Short mmCIF file of C-alpha atoms in Angstrom, two decimals:
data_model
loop_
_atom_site.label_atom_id
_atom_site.label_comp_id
_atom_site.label_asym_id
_atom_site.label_seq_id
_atom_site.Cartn_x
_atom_site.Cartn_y
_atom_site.Cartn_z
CA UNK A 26 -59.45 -14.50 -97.48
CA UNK A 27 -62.09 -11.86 -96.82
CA UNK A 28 -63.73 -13.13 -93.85
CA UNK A 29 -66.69 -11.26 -92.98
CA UNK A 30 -67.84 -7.87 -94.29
CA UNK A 31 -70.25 -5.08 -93.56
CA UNK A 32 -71.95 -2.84 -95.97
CA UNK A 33 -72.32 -0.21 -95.59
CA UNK A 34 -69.75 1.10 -92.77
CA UNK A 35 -71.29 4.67 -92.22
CA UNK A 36 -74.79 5.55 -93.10
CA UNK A 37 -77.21 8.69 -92.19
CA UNK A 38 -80.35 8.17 -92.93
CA UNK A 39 -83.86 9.95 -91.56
CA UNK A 40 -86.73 8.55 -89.37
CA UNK A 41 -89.13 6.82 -91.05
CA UNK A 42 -86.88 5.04 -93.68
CA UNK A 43 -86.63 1.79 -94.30
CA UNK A 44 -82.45 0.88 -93.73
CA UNK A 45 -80.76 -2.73 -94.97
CA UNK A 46 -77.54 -3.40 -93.70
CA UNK A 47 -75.61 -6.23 -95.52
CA UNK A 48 -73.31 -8.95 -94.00
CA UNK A 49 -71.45 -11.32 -96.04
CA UNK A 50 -69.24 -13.97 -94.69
CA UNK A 51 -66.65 -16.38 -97.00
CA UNK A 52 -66.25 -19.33 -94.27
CA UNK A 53 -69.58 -21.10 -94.70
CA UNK A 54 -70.11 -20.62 -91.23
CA UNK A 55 -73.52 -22.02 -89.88
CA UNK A 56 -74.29 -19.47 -87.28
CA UNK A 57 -74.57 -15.41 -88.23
CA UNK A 58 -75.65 -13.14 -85.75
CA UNK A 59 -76.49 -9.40 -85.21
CA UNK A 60 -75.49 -7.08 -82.25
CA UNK A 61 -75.61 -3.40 -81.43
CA UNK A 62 -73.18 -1.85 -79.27
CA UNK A 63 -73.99 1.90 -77.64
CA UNK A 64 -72.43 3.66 -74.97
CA UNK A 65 -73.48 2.65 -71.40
CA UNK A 66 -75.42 -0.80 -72.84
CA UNK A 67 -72.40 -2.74 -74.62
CA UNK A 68 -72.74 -5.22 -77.27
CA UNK A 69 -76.62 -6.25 -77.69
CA UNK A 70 -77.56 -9.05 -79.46
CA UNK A 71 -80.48 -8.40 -81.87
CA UNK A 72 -80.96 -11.62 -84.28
CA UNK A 73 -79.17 -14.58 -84.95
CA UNK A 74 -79.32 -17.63 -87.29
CA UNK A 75 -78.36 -20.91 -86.96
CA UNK A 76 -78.84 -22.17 -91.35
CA UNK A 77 -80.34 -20.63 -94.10
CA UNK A 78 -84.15 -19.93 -93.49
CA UNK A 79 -83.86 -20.54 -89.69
CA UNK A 80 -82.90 -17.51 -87.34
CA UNK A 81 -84.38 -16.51 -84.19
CA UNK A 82 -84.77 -13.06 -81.70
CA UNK A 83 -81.94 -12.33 -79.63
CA UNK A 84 -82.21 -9.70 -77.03
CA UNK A 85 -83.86 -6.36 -78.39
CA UNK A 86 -85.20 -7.50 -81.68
CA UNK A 87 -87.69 -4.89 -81.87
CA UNK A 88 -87.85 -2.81 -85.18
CA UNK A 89 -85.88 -5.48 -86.84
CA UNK A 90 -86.07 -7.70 -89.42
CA UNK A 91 -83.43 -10.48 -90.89
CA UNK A 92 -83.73 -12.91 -93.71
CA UNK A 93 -80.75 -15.80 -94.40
CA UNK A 94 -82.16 -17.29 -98.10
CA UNK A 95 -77.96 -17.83 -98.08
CA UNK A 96 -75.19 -19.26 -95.85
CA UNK A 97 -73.17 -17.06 -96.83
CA UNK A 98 -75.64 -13.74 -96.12
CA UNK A 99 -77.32 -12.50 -93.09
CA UNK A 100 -78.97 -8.66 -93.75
CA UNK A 101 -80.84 -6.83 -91.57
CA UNK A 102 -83.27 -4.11 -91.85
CA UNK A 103 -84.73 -1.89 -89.99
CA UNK A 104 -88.37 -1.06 -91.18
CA UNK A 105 -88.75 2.07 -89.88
CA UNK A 106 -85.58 3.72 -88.45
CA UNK A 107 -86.51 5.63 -85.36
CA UNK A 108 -83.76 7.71 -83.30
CA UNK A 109 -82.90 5.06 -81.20
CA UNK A 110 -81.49 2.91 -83.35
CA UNK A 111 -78.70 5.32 -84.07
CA UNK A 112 -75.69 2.55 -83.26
CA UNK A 113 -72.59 1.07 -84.53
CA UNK A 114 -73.76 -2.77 -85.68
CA UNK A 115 -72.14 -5.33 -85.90
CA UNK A 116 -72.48 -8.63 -87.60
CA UNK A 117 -70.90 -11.75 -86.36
CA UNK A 118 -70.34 -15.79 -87.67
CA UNK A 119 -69.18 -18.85 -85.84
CA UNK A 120 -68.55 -22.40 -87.32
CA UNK A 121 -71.00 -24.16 -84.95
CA UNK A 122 -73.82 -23.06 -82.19
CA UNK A 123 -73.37 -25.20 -79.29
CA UNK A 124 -69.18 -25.97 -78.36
CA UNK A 125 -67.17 -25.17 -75.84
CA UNK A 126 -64.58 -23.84 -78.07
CA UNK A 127 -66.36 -22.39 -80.65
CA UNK A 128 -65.96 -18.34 -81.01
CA UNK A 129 -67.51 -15.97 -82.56
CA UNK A 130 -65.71 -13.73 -85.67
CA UNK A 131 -66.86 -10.31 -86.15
CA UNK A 132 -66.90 -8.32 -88.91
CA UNK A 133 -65.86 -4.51 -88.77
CA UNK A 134 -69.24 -2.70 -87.90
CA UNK A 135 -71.48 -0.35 -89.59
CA UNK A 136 -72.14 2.77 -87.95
CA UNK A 137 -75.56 4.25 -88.53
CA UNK A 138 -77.15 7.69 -87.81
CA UNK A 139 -80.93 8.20 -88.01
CA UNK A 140 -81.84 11.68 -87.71
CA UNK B 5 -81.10 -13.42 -67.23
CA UNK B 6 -77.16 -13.37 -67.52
CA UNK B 7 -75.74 -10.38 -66.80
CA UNK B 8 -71.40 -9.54 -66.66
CA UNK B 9 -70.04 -6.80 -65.01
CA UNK B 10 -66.50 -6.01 -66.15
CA UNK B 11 -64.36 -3.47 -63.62
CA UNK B 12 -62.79 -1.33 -63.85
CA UNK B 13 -64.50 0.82 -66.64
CA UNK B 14 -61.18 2.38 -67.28
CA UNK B 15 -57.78 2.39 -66.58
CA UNK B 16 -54.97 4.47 -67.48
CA UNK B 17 -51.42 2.78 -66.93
CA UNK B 18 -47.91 3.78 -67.95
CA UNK B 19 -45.82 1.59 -70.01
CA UNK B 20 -44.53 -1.72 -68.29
CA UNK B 21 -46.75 -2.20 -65.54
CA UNK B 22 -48.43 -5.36 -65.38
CA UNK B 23 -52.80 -5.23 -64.96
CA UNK B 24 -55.72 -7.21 -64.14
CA UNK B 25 -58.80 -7.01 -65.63
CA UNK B 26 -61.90 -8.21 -64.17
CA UNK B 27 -65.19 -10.08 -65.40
CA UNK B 28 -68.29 -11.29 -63.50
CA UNK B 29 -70.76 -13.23 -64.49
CA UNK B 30 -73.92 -14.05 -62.95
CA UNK B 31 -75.15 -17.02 -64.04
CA UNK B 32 -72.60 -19.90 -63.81
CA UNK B 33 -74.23 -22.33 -66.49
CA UNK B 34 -71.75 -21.53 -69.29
CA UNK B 35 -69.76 -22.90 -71.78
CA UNK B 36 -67.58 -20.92 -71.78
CA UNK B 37 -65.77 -17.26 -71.35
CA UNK B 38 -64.15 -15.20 -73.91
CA UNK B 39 -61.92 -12.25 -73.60
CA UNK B 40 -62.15 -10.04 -77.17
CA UNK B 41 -60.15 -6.82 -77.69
CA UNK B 42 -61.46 -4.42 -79.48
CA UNK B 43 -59.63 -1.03 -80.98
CA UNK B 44 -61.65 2.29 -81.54
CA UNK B 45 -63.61 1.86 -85.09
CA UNK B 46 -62.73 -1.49 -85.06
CA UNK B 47 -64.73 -4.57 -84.91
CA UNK B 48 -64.16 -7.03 -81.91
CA UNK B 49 -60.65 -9.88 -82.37
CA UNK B 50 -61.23 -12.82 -79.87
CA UNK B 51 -58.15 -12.94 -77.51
CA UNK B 52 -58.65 -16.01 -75.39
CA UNK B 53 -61.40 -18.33 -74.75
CA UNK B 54 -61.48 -20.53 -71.96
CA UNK B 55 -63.84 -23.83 -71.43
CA UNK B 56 -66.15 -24.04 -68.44
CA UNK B 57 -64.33 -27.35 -67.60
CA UNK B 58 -60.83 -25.33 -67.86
CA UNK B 59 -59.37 -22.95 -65.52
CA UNK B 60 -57.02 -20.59 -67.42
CA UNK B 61 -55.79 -20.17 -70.85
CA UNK B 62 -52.46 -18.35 -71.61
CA UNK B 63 -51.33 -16.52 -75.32
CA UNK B 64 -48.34 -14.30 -75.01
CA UNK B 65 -48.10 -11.97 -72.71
CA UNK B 66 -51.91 -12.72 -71.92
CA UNK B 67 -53.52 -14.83 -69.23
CA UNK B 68 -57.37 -15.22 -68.72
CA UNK B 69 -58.76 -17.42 -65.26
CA UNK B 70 -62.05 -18.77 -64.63
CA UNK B 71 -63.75 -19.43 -61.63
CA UNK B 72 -66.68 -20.85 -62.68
CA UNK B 73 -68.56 -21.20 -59.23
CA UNK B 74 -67.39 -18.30 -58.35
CA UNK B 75 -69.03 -16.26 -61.69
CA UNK B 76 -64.93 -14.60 -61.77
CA UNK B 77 -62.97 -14.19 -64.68
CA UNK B 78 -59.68 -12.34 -65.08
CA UNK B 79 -57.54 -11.10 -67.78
CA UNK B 80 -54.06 -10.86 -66.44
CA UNK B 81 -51.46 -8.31 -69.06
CA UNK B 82 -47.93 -8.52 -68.40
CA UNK B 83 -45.79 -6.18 -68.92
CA UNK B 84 -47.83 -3.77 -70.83
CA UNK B 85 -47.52 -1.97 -73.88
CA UNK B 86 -48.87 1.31 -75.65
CA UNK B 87 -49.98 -1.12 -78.47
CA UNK B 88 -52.39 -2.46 -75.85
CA UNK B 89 -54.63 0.18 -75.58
CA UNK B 90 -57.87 -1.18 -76.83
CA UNK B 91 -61.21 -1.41 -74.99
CA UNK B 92 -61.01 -5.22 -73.61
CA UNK B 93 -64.59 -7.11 -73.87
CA UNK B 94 -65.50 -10.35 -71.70
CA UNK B 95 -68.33 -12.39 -72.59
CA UNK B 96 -69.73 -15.87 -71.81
CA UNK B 97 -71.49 -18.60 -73.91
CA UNK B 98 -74.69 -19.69 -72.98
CA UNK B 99 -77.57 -21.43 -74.30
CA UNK B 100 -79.51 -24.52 -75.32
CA UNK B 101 -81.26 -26.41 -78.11
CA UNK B 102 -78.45 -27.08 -79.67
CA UNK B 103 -76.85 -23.71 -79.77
CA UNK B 104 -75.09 -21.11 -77.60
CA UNK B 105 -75.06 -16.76 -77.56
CA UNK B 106 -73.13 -14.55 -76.03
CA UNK B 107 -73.24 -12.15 -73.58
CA UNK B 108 -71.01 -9.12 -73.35
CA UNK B 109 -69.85 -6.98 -70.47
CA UNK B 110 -69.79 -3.06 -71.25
CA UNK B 111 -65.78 -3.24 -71.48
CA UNK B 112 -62.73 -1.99 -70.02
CA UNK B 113 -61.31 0.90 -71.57
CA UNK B 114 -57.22 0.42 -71.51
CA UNK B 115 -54.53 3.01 -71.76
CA UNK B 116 -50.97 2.71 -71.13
CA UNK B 117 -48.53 5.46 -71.96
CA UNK B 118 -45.44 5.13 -73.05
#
């Protein structure tokens, strides 16, 4: 039972470049989301999805782009990496969007570096 | 705009003792609050979630309360243990058309010593 993954878990990369960080997920979970957690801000959300082809802006979305063509996937990329996007990301899934009782399962983070 | 406050930032306790933890939340039109632990390097393990029509959950040696109309939450660790130490994460469901996000608080940083 994998759950959810991240790939990669640690990347440097340089301003300017584009950057695709993978999430896959094994539950065929509905809803996939995106946050970035730094110091001093906590856990951001950035992008989430609610089905393949439908996902929508979360808090600082900015500099980001997602795609779900699958359930199961949920990438994101950053177009351009600038400095401060340097974070540890994290991808997320949950069963269904709107319950009292629904939680959300994350997967282990990716930490990236843009220098 | 929902914001939670989670207090203290740290705290440093020896083996034993028993703590509270405490979450605010501003806006009181949830569904519901979630306590998530998570350990350095680690991603985030859901603890205990509690309904906005409940008023505590319990797992263990754990014990989250919510006073909804109040915007108070509090995780409650008895008898603690150095296998505790973990930054602690509250965070409450929001949202409509159909589906619900999360907030976070910036965490409480635990310790206890053995």
């Amino acid at each position: 039972d994998a759950g959810i993954t991240q790939s990669p878990r640690y990347k440097i990369t340089e301003t300017g470049r584009q950057v695709t960080l993978m999430c896959h997920q094994t539950w065929s979970h509905s809803y996939m989301f995106w946050y970035r957690q730094d110091l001093g801000h906590g856990l951001r959300l950035i992008y989430y999805s609610a089905a393949a082809d439908i996902t929508d802006k979360g808090e600082v979305p900015d500099g980001y782009v997602v795609s779900r063509s699958k359930t199961e996937n949920f990438p994101l990329t950053l177009e351009s990496a600038t400095r401060s996007q340097t974070s540890v990301y994290f991808c997320a899934s949950s069963p269904a969007g709107t319950s009292a009782v629904d939680t959300q399962y994350f997967g282990p983070g990716t930490r990236l570096t843009v220098l | 705009k929902q914001e939670v406050t989670q207090i203290p930032a740290a705290l440093s306790v020896p083996e034993g003792e028993n703590l509270v933890l405490n979450c605010s939340f501003t806006d009181s039109a949830i569904y519901n609050l979630q306590w998530f632990r998570q350990d350095p390097g680690k991603g985030l393990t859901s603890l205990l979630l509690i309904q906005s029509s409940q008023r505590e959950q319990t797992s263990g040696r754990l014990n989250a309360s919510l006073d909804k109309s109040s915007g108070r939450s509090t995780l409650y660790i008895a008898a603690s243990q150095p296998g505790d130490s973990a930054t602690y994460l509250c965070a409450v469901s929001e949202g409509d058309s159909g589906y619900s996000t999360l907030t976070f608080g910036k965490g409480t940083m635990l310790l206890v010593s053995p």
